[in-house]
CSV table of C-alpha atoms in Angstrom, one decimal:
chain,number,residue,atom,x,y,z
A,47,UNK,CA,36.7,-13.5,-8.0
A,48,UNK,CA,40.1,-14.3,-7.3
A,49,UNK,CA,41.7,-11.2,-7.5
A,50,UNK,CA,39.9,-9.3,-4.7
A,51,UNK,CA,41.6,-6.1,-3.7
A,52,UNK,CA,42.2,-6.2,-0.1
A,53,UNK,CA,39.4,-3.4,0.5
A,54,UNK,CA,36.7,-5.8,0.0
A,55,UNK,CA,34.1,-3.5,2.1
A,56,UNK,CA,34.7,-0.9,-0.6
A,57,UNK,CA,34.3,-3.0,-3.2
A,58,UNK,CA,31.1,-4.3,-1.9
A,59,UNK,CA,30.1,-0.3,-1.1
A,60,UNK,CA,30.8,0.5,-4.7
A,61,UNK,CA,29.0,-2.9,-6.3
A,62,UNK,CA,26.1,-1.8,-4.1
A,63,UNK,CA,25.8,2.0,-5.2
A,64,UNK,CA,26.4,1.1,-8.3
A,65,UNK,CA,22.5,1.5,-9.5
A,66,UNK,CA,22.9,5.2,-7.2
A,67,UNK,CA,25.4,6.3,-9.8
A,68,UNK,CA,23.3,5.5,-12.7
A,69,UNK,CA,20.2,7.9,-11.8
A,70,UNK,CA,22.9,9.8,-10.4
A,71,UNK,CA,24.7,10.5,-14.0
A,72,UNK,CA,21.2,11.7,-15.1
A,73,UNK,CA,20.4,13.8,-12.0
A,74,UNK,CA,23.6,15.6,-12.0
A,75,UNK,CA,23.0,16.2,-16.0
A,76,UNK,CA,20.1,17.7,-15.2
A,77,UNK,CA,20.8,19.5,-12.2
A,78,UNK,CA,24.1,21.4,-14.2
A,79,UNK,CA,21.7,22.4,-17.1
A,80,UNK,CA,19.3,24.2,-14.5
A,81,UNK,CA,22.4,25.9,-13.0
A,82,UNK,CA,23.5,27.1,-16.6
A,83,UNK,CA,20.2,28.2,-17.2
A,84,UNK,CA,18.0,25.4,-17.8
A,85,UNK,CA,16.6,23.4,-21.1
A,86,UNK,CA,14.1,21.7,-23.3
A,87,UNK,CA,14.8,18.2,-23.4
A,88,UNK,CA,14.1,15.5,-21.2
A,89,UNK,CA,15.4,12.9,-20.1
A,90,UNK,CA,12.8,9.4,-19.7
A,91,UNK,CA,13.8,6.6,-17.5
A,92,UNK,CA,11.9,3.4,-17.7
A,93,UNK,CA,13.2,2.2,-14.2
A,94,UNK,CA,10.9,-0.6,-14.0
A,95,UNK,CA,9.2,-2.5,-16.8
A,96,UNK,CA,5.7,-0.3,-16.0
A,97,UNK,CA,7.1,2.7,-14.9
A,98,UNK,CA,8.6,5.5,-15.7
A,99,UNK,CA,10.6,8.8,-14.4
A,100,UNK,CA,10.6,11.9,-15.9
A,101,UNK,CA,12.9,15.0,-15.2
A,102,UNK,CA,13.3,18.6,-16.4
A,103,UNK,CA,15.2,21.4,-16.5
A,104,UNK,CA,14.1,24.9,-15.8
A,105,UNK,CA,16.2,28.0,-15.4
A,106,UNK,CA,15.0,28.3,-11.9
A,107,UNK,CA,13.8,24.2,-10.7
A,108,UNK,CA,14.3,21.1,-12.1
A,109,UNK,CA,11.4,18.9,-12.0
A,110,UNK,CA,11.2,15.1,-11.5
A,111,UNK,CA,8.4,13.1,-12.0
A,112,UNK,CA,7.7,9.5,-11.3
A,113,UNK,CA,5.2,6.9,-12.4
A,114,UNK,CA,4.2,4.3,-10.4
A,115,UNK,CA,1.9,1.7,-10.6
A,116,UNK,CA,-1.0,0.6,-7.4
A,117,UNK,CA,-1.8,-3.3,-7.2
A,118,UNK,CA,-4.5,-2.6,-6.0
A,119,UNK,CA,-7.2,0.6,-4.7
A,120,UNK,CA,-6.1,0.4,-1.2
A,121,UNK,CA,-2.5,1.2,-2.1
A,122,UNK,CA,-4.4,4.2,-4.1
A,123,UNK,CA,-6.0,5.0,-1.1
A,124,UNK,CA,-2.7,5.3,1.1
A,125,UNK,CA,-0.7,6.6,-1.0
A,126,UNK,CA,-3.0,9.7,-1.4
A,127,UNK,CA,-2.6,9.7,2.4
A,128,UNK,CA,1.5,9.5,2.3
A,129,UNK,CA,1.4,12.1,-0.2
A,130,UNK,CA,-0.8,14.8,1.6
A,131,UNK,CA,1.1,14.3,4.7
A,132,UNK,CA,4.0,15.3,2.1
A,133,UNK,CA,2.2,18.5,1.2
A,134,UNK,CA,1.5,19.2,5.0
A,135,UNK,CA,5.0,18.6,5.9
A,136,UNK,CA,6.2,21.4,3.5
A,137,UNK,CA,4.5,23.9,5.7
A,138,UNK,CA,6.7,23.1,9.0
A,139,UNK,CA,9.7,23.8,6.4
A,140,UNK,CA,10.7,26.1,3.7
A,141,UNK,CA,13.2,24.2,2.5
A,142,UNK,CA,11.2,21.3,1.5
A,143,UNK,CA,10.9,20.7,-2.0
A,144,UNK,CA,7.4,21.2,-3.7
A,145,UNK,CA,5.6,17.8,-3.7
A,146,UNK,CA,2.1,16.8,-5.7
A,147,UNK,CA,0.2,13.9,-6.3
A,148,UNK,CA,-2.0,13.0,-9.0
A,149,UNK,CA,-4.0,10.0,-9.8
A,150,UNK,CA,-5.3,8.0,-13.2
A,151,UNK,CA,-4.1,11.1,-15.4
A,152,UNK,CA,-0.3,12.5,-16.1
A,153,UNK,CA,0.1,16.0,-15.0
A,154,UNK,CA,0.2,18.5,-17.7
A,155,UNK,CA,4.2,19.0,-17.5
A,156,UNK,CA,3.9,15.5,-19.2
A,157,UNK,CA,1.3,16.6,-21.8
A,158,UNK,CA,2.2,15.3,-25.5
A,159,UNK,CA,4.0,12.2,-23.9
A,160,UNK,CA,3.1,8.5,-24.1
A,161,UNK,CA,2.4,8.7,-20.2
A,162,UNK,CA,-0.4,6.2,-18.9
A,163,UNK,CA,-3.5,6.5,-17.7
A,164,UNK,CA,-5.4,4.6,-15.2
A,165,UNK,CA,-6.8,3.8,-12.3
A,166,UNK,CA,-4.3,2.0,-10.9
A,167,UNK,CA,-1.4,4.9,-12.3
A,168,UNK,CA,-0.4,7.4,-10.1
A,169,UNK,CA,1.7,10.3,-10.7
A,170,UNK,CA,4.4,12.1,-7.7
A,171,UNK,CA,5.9,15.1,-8.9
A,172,UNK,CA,9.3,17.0,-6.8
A,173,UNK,CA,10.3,20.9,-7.8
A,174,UNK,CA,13.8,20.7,-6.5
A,175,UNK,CA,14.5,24.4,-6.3
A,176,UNK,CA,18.8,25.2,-6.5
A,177,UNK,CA,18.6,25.5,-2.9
A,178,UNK,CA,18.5,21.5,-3.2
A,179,UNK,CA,20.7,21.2,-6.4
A,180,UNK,CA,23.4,22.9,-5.8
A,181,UNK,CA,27.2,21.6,-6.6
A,182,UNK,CA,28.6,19.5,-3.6
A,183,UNK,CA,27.3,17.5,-0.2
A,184,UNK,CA,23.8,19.4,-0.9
A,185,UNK,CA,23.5,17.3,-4.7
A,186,UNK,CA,24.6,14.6,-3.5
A,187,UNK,CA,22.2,13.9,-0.6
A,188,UNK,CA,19.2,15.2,-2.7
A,189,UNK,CA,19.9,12.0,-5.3
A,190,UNK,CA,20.4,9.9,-2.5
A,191,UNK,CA,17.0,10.8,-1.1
A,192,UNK,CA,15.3,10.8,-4.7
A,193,UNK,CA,16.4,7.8,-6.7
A,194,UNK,CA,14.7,5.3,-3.8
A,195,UNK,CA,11.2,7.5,-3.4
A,196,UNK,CA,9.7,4.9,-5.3
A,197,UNK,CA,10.7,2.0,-3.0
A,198,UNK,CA,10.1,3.8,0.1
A,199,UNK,CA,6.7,5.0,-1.0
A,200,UNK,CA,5.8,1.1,-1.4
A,201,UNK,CA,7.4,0.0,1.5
A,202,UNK,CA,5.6,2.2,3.7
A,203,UNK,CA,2.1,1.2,2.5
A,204,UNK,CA,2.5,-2.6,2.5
A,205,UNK,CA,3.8,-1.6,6.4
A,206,UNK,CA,0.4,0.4,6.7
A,207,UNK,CA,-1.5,-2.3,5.4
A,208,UNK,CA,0.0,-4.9,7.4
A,209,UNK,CA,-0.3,-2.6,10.8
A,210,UNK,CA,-4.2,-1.9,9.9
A,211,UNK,CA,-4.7,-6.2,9.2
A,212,UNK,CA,-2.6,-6.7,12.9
A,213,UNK,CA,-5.3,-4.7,14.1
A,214,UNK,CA,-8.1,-5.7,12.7
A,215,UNK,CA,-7.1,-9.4,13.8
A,216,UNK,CA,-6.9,-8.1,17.3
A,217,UNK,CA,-9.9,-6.2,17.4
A,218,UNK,CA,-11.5,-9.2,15.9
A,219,UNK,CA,-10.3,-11.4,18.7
A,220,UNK,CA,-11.5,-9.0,21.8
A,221,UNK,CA,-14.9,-9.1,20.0
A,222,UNK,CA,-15.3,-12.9,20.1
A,223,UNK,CA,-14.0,-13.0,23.7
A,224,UNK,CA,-16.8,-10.4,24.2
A,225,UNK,CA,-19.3,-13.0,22.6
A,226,UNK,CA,-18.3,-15.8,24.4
A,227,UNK,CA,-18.4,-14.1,27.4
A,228,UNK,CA,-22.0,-13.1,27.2
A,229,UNK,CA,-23.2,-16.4,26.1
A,230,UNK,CA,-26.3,-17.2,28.7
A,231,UNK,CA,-24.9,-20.5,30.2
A,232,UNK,CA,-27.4,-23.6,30.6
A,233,UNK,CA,-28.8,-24.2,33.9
A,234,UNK,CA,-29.1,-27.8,35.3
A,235,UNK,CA,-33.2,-28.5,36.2
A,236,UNK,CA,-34.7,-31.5,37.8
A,237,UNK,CA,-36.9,-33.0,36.6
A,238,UNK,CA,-39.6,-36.1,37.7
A,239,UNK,CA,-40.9,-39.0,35.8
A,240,UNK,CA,-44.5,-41.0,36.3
A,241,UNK,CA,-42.8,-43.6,38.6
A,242,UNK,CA,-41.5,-40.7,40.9
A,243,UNK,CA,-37.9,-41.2,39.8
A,244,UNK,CA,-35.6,-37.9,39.8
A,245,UNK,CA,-33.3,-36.8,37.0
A,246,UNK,CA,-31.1,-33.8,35.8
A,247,UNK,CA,-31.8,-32.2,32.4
A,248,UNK,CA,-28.4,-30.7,31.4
């Protein structure tokens, strides 16, 4: 730590892109042996202690497949949500890669592997086309975007869940106000005793 270069914003630019450049070596692998006509192995990274990512080689796509893991059946719930909104988004563009969700079983690209099963598995599956994969500023941004679907995917549904609890909260608060409100309030009567004495019942 004492011999900084005097760059230290690159440094810290290339420390931070440094797990980028890992997927990246595997992408760009992958992406090459498509472009020289594609080929039967795979290559299995097991980013996270549960979960896994898979990608392929074809002579005309390469394939990438993620794992991921649901804590519990809301997060099933929207995430089947994110992902149609994926497959409707693909209509408004041509260029959008193929996307597909499955849940509890692996698809059938992954047939004959050690791929879980489960209720709480689910399975996202890109066809990058060499529109998307081709050499230069194109590559690059498509590994960019890629290597972090996992993390935004999980982001945005603990953001959903939290938006739908805010609102619940609130909804939950107008209705009690609404209660309270139509709660019949006691009227003060008078009332007399033997002796002819007065008195308020509250």
């Amino acid at each position: 730590m004492e011999s900084l270069p005097a760059d230290k914003a690159g440094l810290a630019r290339k420390v931070a892109l440094l797990k980028r450049h890992c997927f990246a070596s595997v992408f760009e692998y992958m992406f090459d042996k498509q472009a020289g006509g594609g080929c039967s192995e795979k290559a299995v990274i097991h980013y996270r202690d549960d979960e896994t990512m898979y990608v392929s080689a074809d002579k005309d796509r390469v394939t990438v497949i993620f794992s991921t893991i649901f804590k519990d059946d809301d997060d099933v719930i929207i995430g089947k949500i994110f992902m149609q909104e994926f497959k409707e988004g693909r209509r408004g563009s041509t260029t959008a890669p193929q996307v597909q969700f499955s849940h509890r079983e692996p698809p059938m690209e992954l047939a004959g592997t050690d791929a879980r099963k489960g209720d709480n598995v689910g399975y996202i599956t890109f066809v990058l086309f060499p529109r998307a994969t081709a050499a230069g500023a194109q590559r690059q941004k498509t590994i960019d975007l890629i290597h972090t679907f996992r993390n935004y995917l999980h982001y945005h549904i603990k953001c959903s869940k939290a938006y739908l609890h805010c609102r619940m909260r609130a909804r939950t608060s107008a209705f009690l106000k609404v209660l309270n409100r139509a709660r019949p309030e006691k009227k003060a009567t008078e009332k007399k005793t033997i002796s002819g004495k007065t008195f308020t019942r509250k």
